[in-house]
mmCIF file of C-alpha atoms in Angstrom:
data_model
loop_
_atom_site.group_PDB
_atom_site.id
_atom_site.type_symbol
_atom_site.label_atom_id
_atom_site.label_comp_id
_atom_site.label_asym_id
_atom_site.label_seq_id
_atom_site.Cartn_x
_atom_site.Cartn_y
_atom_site.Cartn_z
ATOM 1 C CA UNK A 1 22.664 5.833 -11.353
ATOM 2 C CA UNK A 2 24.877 2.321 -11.323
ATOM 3 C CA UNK A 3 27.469 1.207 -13.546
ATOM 4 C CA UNK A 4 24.663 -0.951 -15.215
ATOM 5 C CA UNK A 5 22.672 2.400 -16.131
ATOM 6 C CA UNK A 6 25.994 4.105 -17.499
ATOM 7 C CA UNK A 7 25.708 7.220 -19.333
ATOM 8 C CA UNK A 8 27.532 9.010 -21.447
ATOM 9 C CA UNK A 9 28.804 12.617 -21.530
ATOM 10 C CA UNK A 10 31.483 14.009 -23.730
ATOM 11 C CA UNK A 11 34.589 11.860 -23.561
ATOM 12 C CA UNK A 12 33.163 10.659 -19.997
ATOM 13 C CA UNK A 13 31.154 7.573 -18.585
ATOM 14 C CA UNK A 14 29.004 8.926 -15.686
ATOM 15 C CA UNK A 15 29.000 5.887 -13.171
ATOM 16 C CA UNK A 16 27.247 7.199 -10.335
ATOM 17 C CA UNK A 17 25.768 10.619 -9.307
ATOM 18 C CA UNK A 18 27.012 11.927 -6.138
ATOM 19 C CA UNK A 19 25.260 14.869 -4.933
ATOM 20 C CA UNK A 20 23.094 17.387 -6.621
ATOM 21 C CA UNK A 21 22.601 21.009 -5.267
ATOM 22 C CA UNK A 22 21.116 24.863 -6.227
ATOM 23 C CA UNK A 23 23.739 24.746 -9.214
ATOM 24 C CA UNK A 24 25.767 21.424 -9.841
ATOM 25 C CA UNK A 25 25.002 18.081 -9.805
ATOM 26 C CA UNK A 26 28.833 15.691 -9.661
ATOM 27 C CA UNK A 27 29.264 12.346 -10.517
ATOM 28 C CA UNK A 28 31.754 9.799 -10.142
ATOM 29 C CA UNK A 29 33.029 9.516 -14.025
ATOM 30 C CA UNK A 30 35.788 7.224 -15.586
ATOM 31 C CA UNK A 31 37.817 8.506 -18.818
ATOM 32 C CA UNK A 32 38.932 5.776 -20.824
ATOM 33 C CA UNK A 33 42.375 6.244 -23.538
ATOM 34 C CA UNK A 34 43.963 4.290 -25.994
ATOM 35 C CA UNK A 35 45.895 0.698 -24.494
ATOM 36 C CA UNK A 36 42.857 0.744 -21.551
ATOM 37 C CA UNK A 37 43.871 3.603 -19.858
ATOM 38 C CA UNK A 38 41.338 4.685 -17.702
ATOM 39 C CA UNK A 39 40.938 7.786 -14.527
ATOM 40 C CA UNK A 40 38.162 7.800 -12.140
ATOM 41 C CA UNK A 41 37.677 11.421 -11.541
ATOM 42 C CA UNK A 42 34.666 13.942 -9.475
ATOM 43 C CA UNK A 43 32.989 15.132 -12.551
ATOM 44 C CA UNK A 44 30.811 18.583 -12.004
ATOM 45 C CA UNK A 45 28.546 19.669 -14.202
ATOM 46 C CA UNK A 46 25.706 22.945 -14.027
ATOM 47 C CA UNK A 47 22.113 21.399 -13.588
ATOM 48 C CA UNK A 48 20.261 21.557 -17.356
ATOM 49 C CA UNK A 49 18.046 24.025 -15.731
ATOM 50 C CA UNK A 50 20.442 26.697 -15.832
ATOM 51 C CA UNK A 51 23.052 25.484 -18.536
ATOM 52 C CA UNK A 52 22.040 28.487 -20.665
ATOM 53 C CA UNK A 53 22.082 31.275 -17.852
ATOM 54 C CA UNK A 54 24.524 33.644 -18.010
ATOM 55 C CA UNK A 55 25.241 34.334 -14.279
ATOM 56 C CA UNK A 56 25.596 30.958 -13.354
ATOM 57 C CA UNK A 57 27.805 30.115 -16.338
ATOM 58 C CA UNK A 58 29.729 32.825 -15.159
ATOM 59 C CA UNK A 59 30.126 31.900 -11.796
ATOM 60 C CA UNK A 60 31.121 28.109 -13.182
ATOM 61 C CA UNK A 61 33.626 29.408 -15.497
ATOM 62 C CA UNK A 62 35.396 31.676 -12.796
ATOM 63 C CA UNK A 63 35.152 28.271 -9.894
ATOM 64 C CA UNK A 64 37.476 26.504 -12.838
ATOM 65 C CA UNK A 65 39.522 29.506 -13.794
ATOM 66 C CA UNK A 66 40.867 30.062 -9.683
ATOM 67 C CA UNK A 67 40.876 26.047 -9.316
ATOM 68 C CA UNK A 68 43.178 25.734 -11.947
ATOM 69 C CA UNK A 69 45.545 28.402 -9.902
ATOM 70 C CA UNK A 70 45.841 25.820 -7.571
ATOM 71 C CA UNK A 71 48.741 22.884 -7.928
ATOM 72 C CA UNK A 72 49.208 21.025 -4.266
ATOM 73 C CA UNK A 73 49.958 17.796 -2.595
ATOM 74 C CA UNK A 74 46.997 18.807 -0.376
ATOM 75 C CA UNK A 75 44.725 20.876 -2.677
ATOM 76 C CA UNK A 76 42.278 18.670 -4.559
ATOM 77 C CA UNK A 77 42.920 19.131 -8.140
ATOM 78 C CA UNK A 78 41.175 20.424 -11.181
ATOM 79 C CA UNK A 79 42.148 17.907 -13.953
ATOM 80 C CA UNK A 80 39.674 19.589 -16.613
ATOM 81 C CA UNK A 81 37.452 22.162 -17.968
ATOM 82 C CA UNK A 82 35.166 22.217 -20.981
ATOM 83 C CA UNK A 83 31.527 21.847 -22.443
ATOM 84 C CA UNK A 84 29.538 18.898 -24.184
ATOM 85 C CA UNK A 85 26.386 20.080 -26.140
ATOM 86 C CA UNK A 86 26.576 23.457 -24.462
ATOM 87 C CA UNK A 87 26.314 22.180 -20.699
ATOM 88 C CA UNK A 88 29.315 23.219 -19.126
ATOM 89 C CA UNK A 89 31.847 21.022 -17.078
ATOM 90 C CA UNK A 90 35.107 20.472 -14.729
ATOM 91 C CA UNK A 91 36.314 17.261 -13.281
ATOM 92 C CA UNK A 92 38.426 17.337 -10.103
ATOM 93 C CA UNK A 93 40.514 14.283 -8.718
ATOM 94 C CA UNK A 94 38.769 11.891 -7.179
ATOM 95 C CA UNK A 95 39.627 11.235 -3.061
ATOM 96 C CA UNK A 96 39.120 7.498 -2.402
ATOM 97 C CA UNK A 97 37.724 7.815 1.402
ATOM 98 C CA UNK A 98 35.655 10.265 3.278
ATOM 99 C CA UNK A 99 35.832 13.487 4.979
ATOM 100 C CA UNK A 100 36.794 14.769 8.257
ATOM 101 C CA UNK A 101 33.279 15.794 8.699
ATOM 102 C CA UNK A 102 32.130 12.188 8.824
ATOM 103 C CA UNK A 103 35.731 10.583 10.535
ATOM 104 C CA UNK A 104 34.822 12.855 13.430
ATOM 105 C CA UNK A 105 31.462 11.890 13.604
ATOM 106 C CA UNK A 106 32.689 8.082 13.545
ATOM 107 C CA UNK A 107 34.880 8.745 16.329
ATOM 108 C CA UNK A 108 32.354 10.895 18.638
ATOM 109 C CA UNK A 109 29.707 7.842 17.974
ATOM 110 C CA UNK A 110 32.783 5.436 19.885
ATOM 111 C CA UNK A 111 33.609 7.903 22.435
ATOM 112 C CA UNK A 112 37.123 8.925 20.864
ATOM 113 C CA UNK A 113 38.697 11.973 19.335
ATOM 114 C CA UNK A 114 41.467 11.937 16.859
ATOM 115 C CA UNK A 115 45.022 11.245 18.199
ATOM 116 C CA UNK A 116 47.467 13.755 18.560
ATOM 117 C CA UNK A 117 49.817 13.323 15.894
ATOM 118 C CA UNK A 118 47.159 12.807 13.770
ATOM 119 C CA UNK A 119 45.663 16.316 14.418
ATOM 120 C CA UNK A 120 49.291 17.961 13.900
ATOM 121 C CA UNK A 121 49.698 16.180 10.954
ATOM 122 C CA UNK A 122 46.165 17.727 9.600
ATOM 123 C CA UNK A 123 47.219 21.236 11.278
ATOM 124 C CA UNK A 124 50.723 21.420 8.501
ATOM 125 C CA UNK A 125 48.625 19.731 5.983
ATOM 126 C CA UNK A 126 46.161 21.968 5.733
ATOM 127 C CA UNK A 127 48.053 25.231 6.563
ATOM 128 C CA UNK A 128 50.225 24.223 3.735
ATOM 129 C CA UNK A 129 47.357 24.424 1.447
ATOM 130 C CA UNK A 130 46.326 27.885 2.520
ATOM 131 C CA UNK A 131 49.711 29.366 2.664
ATOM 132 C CA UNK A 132 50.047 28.384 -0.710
ATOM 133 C CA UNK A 133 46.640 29.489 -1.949
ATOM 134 C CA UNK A 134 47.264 32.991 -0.466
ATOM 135 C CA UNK A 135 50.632 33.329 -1.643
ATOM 136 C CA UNK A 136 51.911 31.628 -4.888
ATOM 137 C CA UNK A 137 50.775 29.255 -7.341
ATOM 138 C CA UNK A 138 52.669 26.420 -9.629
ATOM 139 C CA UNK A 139 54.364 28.919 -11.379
ATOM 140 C CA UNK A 140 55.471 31.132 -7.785
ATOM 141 C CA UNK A 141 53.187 33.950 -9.316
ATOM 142 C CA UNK A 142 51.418 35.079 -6.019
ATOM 143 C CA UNK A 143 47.560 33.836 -6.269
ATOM 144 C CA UNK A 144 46.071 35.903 -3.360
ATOM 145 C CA UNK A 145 42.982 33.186 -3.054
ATOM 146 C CA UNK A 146 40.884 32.930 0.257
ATOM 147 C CA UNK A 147 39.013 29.922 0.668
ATOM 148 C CA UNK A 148 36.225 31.428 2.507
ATOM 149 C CA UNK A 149 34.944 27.696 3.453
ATOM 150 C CA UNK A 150 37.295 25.848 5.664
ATOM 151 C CA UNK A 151 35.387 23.490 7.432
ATOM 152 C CA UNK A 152 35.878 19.893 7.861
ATOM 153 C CA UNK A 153 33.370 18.910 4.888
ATOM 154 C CA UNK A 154 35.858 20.360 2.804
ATOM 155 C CA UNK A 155 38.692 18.558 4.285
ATOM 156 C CA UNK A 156 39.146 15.319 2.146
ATOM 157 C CA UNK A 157 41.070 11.991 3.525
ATOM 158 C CA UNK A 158 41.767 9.176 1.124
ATOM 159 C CA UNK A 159 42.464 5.366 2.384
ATOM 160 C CA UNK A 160 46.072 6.107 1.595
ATOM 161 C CA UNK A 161 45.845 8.654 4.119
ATOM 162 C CA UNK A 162 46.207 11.723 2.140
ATOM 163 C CA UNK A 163 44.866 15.124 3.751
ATOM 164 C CA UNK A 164 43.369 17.131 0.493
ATOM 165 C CA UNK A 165 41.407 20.752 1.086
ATOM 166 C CA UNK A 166 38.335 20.811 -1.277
ATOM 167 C CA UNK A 167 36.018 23.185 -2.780
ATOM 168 C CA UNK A 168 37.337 26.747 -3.685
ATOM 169 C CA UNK A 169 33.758 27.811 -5.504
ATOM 170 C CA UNK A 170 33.235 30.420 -3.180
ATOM 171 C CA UNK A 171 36.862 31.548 -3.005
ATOM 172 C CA UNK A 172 38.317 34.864 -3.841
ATOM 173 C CA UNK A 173 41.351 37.016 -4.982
ATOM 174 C CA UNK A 174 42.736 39.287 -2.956
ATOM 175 C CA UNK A 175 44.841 41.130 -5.533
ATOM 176 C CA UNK A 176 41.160 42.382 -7.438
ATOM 177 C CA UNK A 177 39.306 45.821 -6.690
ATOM 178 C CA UNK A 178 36.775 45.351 -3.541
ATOM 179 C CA UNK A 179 37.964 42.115 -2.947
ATOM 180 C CA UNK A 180 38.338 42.392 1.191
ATOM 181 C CA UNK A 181 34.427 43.019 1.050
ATOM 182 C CA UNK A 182 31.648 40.583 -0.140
ATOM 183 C CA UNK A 183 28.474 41.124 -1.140
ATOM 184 C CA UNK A 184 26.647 37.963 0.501
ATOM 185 C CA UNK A 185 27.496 36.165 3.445
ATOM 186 C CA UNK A 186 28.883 32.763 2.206
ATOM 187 C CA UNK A 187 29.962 29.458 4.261
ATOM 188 C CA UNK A 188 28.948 27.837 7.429
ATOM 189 C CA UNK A 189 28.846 30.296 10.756
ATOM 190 C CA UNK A 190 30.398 27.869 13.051
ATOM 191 C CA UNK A 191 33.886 27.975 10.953
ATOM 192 C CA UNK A 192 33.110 31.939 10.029
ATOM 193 C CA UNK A 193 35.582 34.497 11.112
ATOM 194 C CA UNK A 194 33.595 37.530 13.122
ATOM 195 C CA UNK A 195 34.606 40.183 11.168
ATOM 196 C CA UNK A 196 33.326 38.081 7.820
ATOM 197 C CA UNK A 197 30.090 37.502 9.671
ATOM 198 C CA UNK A 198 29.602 41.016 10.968
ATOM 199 C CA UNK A 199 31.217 43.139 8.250
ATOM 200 C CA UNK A 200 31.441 40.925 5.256
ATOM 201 C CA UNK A 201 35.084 41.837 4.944
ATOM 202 C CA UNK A 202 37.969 38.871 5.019
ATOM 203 C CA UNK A 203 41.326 38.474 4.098
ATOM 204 C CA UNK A 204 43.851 35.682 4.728
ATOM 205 C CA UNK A 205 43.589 35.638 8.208
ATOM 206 C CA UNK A 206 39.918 34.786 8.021
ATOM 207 C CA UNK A 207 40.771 31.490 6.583
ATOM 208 C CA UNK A 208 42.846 30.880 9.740
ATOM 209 C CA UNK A 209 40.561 31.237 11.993
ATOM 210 C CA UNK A 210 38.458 29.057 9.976
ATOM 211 C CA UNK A 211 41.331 26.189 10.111
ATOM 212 C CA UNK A 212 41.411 27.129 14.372
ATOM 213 C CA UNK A 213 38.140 26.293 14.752
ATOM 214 C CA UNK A 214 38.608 23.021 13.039
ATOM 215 C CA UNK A 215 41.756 22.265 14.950
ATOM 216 C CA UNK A 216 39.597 22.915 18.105
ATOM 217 C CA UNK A 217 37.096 20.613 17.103
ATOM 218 C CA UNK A 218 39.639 17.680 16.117
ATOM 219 C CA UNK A 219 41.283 18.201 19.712
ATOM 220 C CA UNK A 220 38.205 18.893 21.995
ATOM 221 C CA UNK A 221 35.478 17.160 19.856
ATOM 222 C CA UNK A 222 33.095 20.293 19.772
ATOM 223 C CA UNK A 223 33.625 23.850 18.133
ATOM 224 C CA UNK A 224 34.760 26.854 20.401
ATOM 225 C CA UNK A 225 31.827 29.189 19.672
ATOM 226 C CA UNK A 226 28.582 27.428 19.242
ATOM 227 C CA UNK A 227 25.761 29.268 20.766
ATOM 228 C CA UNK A 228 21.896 28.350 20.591
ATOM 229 C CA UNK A 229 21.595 29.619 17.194
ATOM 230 C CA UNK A 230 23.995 31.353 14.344
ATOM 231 C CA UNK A 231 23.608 34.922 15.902
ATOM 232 C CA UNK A 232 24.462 33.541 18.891
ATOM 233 C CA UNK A 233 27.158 31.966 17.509
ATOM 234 C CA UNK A 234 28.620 34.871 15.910
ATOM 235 C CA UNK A 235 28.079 37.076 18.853
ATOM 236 C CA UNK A 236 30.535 34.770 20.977
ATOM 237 C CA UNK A 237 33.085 34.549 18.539
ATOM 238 C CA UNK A 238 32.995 37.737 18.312
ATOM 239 C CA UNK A 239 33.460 38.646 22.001
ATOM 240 C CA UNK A 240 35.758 35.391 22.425
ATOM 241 C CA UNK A 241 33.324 33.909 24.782
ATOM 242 C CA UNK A 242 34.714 30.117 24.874
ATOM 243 C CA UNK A 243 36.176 27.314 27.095
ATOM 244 C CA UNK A 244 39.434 26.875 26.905
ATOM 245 C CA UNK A 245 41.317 23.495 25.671
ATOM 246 C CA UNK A 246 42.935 22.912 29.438
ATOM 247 C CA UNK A 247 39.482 23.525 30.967
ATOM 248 C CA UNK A 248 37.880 20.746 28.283
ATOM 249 C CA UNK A 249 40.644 18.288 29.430
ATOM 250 C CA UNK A 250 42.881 18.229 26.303
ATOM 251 C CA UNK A 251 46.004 16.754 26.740
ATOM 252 C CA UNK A 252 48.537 18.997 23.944
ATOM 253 C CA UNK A 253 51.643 19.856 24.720
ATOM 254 C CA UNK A 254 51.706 23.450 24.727
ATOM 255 C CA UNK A 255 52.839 25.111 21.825
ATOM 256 C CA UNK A 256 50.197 23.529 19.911
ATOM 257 C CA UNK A 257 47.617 24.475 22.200
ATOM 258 C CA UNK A 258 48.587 28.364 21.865
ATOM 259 C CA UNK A 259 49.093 27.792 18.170
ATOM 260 C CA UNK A 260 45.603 27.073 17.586
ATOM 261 C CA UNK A 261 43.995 29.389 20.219
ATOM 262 C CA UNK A 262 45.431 31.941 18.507
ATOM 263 C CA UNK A 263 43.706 31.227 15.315
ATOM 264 C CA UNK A 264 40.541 31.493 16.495
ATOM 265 C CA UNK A 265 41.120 35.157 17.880
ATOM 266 C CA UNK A 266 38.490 37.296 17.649
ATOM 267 C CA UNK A 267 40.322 40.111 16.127
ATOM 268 C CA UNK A 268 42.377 39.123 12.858
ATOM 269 C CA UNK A 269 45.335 41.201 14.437
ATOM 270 C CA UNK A 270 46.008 38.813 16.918
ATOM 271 C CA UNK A 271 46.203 35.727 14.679
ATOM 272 C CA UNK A 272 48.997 35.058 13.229
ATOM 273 C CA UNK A 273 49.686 37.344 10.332
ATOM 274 C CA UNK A 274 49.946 34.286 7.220
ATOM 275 C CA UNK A 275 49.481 30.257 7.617
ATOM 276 C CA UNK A 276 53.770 30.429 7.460
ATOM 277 C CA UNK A 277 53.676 31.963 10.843
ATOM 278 C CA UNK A 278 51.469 29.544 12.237
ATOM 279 C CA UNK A 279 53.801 26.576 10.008
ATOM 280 C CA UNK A 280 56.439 27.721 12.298
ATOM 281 C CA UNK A 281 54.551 27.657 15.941
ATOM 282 C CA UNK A 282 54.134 23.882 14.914
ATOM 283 C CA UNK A 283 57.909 23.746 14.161
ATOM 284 C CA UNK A 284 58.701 22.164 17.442
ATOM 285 C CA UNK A 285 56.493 19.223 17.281
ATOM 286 C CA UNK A 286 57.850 16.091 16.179
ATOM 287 C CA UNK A 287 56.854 14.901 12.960
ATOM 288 C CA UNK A 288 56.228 11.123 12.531
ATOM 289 C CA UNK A 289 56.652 9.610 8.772
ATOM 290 C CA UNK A 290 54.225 7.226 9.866
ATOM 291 C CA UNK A 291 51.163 9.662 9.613
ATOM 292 C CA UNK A 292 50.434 9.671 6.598
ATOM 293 C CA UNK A 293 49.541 5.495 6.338
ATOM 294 C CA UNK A 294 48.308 5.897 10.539
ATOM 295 C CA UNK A 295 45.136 8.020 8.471
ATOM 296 C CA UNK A 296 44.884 5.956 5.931
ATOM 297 C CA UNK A 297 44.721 3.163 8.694
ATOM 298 C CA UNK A 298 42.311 4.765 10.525
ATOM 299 C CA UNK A 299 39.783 6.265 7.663
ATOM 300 C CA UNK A 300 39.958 2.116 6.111
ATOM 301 C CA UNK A 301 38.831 1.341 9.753
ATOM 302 C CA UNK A 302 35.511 3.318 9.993
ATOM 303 C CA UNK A 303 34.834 2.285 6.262
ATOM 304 C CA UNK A 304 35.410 -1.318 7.203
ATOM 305 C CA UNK A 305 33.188 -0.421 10.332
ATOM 306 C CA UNK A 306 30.511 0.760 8.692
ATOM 307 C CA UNK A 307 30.399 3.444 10.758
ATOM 308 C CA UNK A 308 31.104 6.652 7.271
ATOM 309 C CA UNK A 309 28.226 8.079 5.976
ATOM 310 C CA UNK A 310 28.081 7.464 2.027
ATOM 311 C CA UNK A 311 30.095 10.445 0.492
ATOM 312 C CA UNK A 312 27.863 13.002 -1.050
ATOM 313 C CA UNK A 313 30.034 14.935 -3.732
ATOM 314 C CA UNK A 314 31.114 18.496 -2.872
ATOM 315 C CA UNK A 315 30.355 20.056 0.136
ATOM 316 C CA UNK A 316 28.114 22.780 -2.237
ATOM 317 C CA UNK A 317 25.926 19.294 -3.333
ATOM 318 C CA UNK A 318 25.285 17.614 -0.466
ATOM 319 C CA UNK A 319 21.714 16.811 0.327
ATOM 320 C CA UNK A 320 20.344 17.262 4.033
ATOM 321 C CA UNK A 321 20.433 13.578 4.586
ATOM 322 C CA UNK A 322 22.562 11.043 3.595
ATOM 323 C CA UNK A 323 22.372 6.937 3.910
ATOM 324 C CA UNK A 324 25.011 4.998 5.646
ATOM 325 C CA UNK A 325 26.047 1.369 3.733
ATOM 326 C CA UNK A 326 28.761 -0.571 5.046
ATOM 327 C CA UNK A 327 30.886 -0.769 1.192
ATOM 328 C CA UNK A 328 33.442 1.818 0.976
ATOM 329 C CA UNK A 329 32.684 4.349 -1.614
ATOM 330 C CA UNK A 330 34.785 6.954 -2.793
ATOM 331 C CA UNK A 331 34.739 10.812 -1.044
ATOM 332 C CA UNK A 332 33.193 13.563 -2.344
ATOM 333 C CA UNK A 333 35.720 16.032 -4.312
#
């Protein structure tokens, strides 16, 4: 889809479609009000093959409902919810830029990891997010949500340099009955806590060892745990079995190197006990107001290199492949 093959849904002009996946298909979609307003936003929308199934209108309706909990300077945010002809909807705001997935992956291709202050300023960006998803939303009513998919696809970065953590569909309450057990196992090994993987039971403190492992990765350029395969994978994490970040050469002073090996702990007991704990390990690191446009800098950079895969749409819709182009398109949200 272009903008000369726009289409029309509801109140929205779908410009271009995104991704497409087992339930969703999201599109970049523009709004337009009275005096030419106009908002670019992530529209999501169920696939017409199962608009009028139950389950998965279910399952749509409760991704919007827990969304909606969730008002952040570095939560990507629901802006609506509704339904046009019957086919259900939510739009979420759209991140101009990529996602850390792909910045890494630009930076591995030339050799280079991300700097140091940029990978504090990610660590209290997105430990912000979680300690406010577990705790408290807008209204300081506690929310008790666990993301259950921390991984760098989900991690957002706009050309402005914001940090935004994407994608609660698979997320749950921890205030509900049998919420500290699943029924399936949900998310990507690599980032998975052991005793998720193992036991399918979670709580906050899985999430942080899902944001360890991608703190690893930003500061060693490869994730602590990878085996041959996923039960591999999950075997060593479970045991511990990794390098450590002195023996892989990184450079950290070292609170923030004992910060994030804690996270990744193979028993939650010895991670820090909420992401506020782990706010205030980092507490002693200086904190540059530069940051923030330093990203921004840096995510323009690959775009202008041509060197960021073409953003796919949420992490749940992206295909197995994906072309590169050299214009800057907007991130998937």
């Amino acid at each position: 889809m272009t903008a000369t093959h726009t289409q029309h849904f509801g109140e929205y002009e779908l410009v271009e479609r995104l991704g497409v996946g087992g339930m969703a298909e999201t599109f970049v979609a523009i709004r337009r009000g009275p005096a030419g307003f106009s908002q670019r936003v992530c529209l999501k929308r169920i696939l017409a093959t199962f608009r009028d199934e139950p389950e998965f209108v279910a399952l749509f309706m409760r991704e919007a409902r827990l969304s909606a909990l969730l008002h952040h300077n570095h939560i990507a945010r629901v802006l609506d919810f509704g339904a046009v002809d019957g086919n259900h909807y939510l739009t979420i705001e759209l991140i101009e830029g990529t996602d850390l997935r792909s910045l890494l992956a630009a930076l591995a291709n030339r050799g280079e990891r991300l700097e140091l202050n940029l990978v504090v300023y990610l660590a209290r960006a997105l430990a912000a997010a979680l300690d406010f998803a577990h705790t408290a939303d807008d209204a300081g009513v506690p929310a008790g949500l666990v993301h259950r998919d921390v991984s760098p696809s989900n991690v957002l970065l706009s050309y402005a340099g914001e940090v935004k953590l994407a994608d609660f569909g698979i997320a749950k309450r921890l205030d509900q009955p049998g919420s500290l057990e699943s029924t399936a196992l949900k998310g990507k090994v690599p980032y998975m806590a052991p005793e998720y993987a193992v036991g399918l039971r979670y709580d906050a403190r899985s999430d942080l060892y899902s944001l360890g492992v991608v703190l690893y990765e930003c500061l060693t350029g490869r994730r602590p745990y990878d085996g041959e395969n996923d039960l591999e994978t999950i075997e060593r994490a479970r045991q511990g079995v990794r390098d450590s970040m002195d023996s892989l050469g990184v450079r950290a002073p070292r609170s923030l190197v004992r910060a994030v090996e804690s996270l990744i702990a193979p028993s939650p007991s010895d991670r820090p006990t909420n992401a506020g704990e782990f706010l205030q390990s980092l507490e002693t690191l200086p904190a540059n107001p530069l940051n923030r446009r330093q990203l921004g800098a840096l995510v323009r950079d690959a775009a202008d290199r041509g060197a960021l895969p073409v953003p796919t749409g949420l992490a749940s819709t992206r295909p197995a492949a994906t072309p590169r182009r050299r214009k800057r398109r907007p991130s998937r949200n």
